mmCIF file of C-alpha atoms in Angstrom:
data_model
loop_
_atom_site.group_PDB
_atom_site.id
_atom_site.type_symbol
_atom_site.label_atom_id
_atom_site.label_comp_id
_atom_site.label_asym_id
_atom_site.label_seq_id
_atom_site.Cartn_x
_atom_site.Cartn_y
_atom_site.Cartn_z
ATOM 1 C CA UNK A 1 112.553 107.332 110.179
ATOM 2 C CA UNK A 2 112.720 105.246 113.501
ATOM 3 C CA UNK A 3 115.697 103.558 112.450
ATOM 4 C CA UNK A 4 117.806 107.065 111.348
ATOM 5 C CA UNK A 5 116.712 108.764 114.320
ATOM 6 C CA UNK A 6 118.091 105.801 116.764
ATOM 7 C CA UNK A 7 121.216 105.914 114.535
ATOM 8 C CA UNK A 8 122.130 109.675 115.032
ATOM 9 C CA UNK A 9 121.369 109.467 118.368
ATOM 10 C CA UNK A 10 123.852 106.637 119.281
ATOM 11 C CA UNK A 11 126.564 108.536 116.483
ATOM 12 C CA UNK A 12 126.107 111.972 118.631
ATOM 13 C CA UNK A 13 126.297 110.114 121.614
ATOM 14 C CA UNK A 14 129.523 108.647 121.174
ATOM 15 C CA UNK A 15 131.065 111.836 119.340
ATOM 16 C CA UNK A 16 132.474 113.683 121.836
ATOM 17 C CA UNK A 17 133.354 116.421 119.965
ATOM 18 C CA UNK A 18 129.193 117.076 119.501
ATOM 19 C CA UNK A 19 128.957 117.876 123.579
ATOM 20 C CA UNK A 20 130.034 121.025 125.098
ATOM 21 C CA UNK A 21 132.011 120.847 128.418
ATOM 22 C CA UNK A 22 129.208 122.265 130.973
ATOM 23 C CA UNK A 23 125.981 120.603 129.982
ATOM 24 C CA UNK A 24 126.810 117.675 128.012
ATOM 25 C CA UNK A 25 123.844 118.765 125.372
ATOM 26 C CA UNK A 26 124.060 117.826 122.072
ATOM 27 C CA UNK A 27 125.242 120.675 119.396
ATOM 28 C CA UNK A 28 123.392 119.919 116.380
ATOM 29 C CA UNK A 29 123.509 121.258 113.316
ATOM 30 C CA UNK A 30 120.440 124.028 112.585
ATOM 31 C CA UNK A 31 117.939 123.356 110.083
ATOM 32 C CA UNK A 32 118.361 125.437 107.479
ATOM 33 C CA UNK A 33 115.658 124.157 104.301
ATOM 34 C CA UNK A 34 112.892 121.007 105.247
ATOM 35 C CA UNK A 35 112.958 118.246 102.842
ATOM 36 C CA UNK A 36 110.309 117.483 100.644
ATOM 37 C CA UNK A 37 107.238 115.604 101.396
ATOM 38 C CA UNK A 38 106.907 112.180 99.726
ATOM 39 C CA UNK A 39 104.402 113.246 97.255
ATOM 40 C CA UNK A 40 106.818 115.857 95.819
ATOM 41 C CA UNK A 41 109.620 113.400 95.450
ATOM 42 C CA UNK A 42 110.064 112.307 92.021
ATOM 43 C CA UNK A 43 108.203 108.361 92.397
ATOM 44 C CA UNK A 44 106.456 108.070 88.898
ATOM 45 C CA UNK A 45 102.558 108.534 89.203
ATOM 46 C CA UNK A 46 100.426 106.430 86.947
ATOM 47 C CA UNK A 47 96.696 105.389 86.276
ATOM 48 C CA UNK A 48 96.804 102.092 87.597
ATOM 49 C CA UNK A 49 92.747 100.907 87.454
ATOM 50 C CA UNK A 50 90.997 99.466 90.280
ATOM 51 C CA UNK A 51 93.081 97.277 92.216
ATOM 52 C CA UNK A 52 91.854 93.601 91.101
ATOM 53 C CA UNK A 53 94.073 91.611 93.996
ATOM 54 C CA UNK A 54 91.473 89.648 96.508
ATOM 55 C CA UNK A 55 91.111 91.318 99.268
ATOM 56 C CA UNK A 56 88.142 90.074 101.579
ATOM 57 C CA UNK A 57 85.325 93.297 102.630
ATOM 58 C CA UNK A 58 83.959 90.882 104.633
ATOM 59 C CA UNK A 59 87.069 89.115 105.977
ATOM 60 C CA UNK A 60 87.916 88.804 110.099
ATOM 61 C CA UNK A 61 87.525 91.528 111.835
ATOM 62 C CA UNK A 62 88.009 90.852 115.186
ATOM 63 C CA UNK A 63 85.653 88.830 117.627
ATOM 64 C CA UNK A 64 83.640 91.772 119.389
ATOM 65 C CA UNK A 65 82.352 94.827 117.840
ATOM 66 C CA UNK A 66 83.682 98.168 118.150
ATOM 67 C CA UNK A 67 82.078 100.869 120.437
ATOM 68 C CA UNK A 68 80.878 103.947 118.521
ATOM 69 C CA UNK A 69 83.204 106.215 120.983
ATOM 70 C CA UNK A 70 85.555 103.688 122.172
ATOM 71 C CA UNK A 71 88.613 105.356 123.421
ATOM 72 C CA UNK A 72 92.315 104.148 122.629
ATOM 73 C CA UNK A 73 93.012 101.471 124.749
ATOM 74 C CA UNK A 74 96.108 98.831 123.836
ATOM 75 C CA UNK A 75 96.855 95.539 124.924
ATOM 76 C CA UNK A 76 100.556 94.615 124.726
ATOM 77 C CA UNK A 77 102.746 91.507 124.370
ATOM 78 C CA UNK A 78 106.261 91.668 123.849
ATOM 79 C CA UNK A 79 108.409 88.641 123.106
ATOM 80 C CA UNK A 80 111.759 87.720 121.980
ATOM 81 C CA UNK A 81 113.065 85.090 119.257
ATOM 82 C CA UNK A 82 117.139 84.773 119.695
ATOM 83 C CA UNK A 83 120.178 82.900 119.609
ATOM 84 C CA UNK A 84 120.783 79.965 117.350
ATOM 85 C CA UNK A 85 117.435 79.345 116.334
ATOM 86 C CA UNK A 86 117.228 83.429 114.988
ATOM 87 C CA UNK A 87 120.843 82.037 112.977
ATOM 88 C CA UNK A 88 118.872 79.001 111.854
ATOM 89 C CA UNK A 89 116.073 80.476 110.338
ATOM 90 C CA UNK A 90 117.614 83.500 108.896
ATOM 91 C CA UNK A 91 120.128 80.428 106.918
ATOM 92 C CA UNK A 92 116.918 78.794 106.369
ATOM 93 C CA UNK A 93 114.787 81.586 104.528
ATOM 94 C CA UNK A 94 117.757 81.989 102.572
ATOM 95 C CA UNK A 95 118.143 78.831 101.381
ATOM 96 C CA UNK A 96 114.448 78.644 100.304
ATOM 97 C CA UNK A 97 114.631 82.491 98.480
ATOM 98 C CA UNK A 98 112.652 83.984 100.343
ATOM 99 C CA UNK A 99 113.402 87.056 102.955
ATOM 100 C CA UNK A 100 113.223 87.028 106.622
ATOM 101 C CA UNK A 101 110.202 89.321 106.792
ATOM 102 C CA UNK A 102 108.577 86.613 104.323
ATOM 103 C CA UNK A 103 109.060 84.297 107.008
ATOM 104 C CA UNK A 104 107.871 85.996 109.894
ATOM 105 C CA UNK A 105 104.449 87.103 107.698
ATOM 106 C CA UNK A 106 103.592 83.995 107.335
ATOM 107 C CA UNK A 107 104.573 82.272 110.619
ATOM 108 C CA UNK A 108 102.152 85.422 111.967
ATOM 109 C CA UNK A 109 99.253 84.590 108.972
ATOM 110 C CA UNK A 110 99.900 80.509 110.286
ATOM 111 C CA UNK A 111 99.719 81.164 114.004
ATOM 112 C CA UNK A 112 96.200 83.373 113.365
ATOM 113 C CA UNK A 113 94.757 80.436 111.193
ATOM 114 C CA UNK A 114 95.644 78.139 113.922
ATOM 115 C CA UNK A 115 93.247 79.730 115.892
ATOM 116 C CA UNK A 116 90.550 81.325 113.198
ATOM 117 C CA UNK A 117 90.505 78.380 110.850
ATOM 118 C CA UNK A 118 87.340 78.730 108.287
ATOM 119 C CA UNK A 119 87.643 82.624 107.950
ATOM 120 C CA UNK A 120 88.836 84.977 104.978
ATOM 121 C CA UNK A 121 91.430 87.512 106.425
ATOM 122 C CA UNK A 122 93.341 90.728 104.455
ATOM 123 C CA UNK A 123 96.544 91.511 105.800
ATOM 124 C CA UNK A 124 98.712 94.973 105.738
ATOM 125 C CA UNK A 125 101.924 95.388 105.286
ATOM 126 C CA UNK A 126 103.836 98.533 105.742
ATOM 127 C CA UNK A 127 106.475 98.976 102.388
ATOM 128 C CA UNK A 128 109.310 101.229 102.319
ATOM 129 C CA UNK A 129 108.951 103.798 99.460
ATOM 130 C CA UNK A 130 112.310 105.822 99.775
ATOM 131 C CA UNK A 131 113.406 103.563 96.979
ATOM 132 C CA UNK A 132 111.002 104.833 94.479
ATOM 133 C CA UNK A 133 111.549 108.186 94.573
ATOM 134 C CA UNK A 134 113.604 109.965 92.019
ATOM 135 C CA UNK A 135 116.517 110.473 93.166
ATOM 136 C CA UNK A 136 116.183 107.808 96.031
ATOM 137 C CA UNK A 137 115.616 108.950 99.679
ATOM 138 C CA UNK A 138 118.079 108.099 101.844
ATOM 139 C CA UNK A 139 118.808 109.213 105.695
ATOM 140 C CA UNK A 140 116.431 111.668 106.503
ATOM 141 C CA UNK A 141 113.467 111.944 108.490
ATOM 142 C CA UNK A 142 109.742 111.590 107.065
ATOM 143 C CA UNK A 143 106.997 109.337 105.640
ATOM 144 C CA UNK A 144 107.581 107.545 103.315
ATOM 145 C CA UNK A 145 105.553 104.507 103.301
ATOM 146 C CA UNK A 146 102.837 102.329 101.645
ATOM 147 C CA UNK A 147 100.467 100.084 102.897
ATOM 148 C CA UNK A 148 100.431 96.635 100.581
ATOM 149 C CA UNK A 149 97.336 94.986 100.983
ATOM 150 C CA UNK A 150 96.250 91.170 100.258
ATOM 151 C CA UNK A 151 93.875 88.672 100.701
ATOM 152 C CA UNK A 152 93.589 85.251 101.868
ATOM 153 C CA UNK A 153 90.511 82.520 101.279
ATOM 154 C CA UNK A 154 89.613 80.482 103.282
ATOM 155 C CA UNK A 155 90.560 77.372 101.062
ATOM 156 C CA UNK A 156 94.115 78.240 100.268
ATOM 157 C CA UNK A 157 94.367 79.185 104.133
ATOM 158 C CA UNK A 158 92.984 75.601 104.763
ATOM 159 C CA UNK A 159 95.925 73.655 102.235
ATOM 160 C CA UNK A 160 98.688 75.265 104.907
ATOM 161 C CA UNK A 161 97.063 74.802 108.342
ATOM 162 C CA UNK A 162 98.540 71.797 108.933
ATOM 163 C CA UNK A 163 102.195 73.952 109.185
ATOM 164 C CA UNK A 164 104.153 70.929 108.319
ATOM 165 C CA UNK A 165 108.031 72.301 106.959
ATOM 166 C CA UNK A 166 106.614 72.200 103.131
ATOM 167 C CA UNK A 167 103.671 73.947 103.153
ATOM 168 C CA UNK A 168 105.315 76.566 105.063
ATOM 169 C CA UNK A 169 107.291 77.519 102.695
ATOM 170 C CA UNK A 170 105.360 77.411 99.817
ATOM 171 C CA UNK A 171 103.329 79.790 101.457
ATOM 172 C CA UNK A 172 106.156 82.402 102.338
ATOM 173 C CA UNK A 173 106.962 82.052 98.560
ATOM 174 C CA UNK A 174 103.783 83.189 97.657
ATOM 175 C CA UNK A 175 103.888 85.970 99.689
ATOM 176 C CA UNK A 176 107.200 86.732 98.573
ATOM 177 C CA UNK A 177 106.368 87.243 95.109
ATOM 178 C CA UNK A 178 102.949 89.122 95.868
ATOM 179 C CA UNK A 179 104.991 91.536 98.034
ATOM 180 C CA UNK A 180 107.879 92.242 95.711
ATOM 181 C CA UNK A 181 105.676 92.119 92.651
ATOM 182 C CA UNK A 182 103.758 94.914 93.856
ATOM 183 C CA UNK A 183 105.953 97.146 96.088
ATOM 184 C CA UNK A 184 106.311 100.011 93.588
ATOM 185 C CA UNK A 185 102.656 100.239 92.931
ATOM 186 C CA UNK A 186 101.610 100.334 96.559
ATOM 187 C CA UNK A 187 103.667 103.303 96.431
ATOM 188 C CA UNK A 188 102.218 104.958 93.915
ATOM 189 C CA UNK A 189 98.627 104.068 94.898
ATOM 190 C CA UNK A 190 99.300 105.977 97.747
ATOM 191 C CA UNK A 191 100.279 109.079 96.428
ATOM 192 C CA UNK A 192 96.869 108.173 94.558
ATOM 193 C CA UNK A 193 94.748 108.860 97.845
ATOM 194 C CA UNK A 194 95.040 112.492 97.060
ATOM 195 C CA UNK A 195 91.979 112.509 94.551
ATOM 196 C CA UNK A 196 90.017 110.945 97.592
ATOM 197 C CA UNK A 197 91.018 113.803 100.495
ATOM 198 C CA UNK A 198 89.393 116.789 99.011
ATOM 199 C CA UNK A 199 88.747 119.015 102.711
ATOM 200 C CA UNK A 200 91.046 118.667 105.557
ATOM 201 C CA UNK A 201 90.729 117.424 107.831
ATOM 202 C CA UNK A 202 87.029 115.902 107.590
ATOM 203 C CA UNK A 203 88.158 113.496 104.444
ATOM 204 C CA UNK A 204 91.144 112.431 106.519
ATOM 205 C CA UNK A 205 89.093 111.516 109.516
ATOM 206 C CA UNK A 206 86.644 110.058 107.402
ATOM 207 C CA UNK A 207 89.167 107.587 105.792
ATOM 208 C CA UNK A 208 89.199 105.776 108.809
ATOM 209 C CA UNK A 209 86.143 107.086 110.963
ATOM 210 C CA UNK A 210 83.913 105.716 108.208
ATOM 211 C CA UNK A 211 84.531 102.032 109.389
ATOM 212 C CA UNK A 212 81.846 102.236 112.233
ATOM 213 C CA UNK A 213 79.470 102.049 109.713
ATOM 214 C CA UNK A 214 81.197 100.541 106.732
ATOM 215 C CA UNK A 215 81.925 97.280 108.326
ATOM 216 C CA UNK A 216 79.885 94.402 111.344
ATOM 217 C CA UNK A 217 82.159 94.598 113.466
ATOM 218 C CA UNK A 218 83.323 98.844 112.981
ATOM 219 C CA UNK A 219 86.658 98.109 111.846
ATOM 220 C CA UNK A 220 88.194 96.689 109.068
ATOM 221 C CA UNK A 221 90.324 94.213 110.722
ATOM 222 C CA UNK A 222 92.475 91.919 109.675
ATOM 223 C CA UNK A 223 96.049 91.337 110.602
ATOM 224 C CA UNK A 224 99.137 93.792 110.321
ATOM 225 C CA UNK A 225 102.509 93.827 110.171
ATOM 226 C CA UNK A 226 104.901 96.425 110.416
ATOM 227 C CA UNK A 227 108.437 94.857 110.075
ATOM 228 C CA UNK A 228 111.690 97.631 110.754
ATOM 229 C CA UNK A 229 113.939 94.885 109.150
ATOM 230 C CA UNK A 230 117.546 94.634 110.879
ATOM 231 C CA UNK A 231 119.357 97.465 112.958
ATOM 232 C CA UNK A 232 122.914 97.482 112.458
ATOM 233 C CA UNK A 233 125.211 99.652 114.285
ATOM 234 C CA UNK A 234 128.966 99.494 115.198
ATOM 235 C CA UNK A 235 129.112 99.144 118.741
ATOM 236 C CA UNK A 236 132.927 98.511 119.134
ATOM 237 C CA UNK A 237 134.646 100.681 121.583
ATOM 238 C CA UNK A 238 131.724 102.927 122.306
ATOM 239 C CA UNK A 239 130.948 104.405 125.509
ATOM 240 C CA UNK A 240 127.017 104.048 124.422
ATOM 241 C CA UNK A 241 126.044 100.860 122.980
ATOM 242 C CA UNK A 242 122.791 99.192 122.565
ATOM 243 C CA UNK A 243 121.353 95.769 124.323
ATOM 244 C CA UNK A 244 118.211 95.541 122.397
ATOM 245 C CA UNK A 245 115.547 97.569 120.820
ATOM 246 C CA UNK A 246 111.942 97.295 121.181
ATOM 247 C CA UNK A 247 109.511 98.780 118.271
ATOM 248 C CA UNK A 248 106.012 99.213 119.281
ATOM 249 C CA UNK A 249 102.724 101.106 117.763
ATOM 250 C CA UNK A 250 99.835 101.731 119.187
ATOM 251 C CA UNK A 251 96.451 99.779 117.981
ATOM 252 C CA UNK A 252 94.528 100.689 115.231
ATOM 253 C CA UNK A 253 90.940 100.820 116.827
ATOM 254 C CA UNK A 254 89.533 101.670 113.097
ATOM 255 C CA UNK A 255 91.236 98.490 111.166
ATOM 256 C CA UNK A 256 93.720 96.019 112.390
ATOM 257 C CA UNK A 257 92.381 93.759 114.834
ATOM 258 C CA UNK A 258 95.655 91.705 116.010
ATOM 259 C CA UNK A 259 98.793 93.603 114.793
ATOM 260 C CA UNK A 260 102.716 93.088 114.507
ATOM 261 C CA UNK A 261 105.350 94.817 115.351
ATOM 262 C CA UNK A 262 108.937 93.690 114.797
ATOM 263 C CA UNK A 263 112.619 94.530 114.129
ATOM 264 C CA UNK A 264 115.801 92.691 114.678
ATOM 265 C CA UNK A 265 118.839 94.042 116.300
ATOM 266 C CA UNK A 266 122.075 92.398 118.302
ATOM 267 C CA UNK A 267 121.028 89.149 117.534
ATOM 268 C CA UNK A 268 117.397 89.232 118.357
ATOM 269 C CA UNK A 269 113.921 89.463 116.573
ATOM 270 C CA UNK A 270 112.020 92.135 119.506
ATOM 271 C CA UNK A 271 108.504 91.016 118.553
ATOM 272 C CA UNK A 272 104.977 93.395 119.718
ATOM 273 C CA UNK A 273 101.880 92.143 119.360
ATOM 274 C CA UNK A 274 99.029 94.621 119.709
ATOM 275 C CA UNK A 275 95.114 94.564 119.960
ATOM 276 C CA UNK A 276 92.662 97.081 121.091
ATOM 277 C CA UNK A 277 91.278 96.270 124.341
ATOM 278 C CA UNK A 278 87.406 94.554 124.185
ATOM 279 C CA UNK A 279 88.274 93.607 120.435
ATOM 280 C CA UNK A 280 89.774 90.047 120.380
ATOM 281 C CA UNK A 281 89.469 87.264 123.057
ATOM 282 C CA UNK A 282 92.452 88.331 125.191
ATOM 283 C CA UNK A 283 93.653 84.501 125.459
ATOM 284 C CA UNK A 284 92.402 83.831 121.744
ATOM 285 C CA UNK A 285 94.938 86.287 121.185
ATOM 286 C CA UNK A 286 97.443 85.030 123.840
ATOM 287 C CA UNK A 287 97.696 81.790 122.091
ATOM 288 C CA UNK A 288 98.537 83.219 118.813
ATOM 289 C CA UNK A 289 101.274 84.526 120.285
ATOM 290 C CA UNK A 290 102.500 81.332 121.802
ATOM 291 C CA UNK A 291 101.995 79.654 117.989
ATOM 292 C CA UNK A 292 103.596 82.303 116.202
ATOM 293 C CA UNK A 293 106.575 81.579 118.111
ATOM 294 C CA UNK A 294 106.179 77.827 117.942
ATOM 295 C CA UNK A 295 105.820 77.934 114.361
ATOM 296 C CA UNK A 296 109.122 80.336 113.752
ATOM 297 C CA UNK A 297 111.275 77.589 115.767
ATOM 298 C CA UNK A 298 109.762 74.950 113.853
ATOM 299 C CA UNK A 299 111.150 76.569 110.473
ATOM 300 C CA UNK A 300 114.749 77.342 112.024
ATOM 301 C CA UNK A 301 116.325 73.928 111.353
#
């Protein structure tokens, strides 16, 4: 929805047919029926049993507790990978069948073990859903996303932290075929979290308040990425054009303890990193920032 809204924006801007003469406001077309939500949308629902994937209860979850009333408070890093060495690894990923995003997962999962080596961690990743509805949803507005979940042991975590060009890629192959394995049932387990939110808005609330208690450290944790994929636009002979684009969410102070943001557009990866302040050693953190980054040029040869 990000990515559409951006879109029309820079379209109306540049159509100067959409802007009346004395205020220069965008005419836009009235709303005349709101869309669907996702879970009227057509994507097949299914008993799919207990999820049986690893994923760690007791995994990293940050390296201070959370406060019972903690307010929102996030930390943020922003970064940029460009140029040739964006070129390079974008060839590079391709030549090894694997995506982009599959790269920059596990340079992120690489950089954290650099840092946490011994632990278990789960990881989140946000999937786009439009696909599976019936018909599929294209340009509009909404949520439509899942959360794919997986684990990591400590063991198989060990084999890779070395990050030598091999065992790099094996690993972003693995993650490759978890992810695209399981993209339509991450979907539909999450039109499945309707059995679980009977009263509104306690069982919502309690989805995530229920970590204080559930878990040490009163979060979840773990690591997150949410990855926007590549903005294209046609920029040529436009009055408004776009130099970069930044994509940014706020922490998580119920679950992710380091998380990801990222999308690529004219030529550059815009990379957020995110923590909740008091959560994570701020230069713990700070360094697996500088490794993520040192491990993505590594791979763009």
């Amino acid at each position: 929805s990000t990515l559409v809204f951006w879109k029309d924006l820079l379209r109306h801007l540049n159509d100067t047919k959409d802007l009346t003469d004395e205020t220069n406001e965008i005419e836009m077309e009235p709303v005349v029926e709101v869309p669907l939500p996702f879970e009227q949308r057509g994507c097949p629902i299914v008993d799919l049993g207990p999820n049986l994937d690893f994923i760690p209860d007791n995994g990293w979850q940050g390296d201070y507790p959370a406060h019972e009333n903690e307010e929102l408070n996030t930390v943020v890093h922003i970064n940029q990978f460009e140029g040739d060495a964006l070129k390079k690894l974008v060839k590079r990923a391709k030549l090894e069948g694997v995506s982009v995003h599959s790269a920059i997962y596990t340079a992120y999962l690489l950089a954290w073990v650099t840092h946490y080596q011994g632990r278990t961690v789960k990881t989140a990743t946000a999937i786009n859903c439009r696909p599976f509805c019936v018909p599929a949803v294209g340009d509009e507005l909404g949520v439509f996303f899942g959360r794919f979940e997986c684990g990591w042991d400590e063991i198989t975590l060990a084999l890779h932290a070395a990050n030598d060009f091999a065992s790099f890629w094996d690993l972003a192959r693995e993650y490759h075929k978890r992810l695209q394995s399981k993209k339509q049932e991450t979907c539909q387990r999450t039109l499945m979290m309707d059995s679980l939110l009977k009263t509104f808005p306690e069982s919502y609330c309690d989805v995530w308040t229920s970590a204080r208690k559930k878990y040490l450290m009163g979060r979840s944790g773990g690591l997150n990425i949410s990855d926007l994929g590549r903005f294209d636009v046609d920029q040529e002979g436009n009055a408004w054009t776009m130099k970069e684009m930044w994509f940014c969410q706020s922490t998580h102070s119920f679950a992710t303890a380091i998380a990801l943001n990222v999308i690529t557009a004219c030529g550059k990866l815009d990379v957020a990193f995110t923590w909740q302040q008091g959560a994570v050693v701020d230069h713990k953190a700070e360094a697996v920032i500088r490794s993520f980054l040192k491990i993505l040029s590594n791979q763009a040869i």
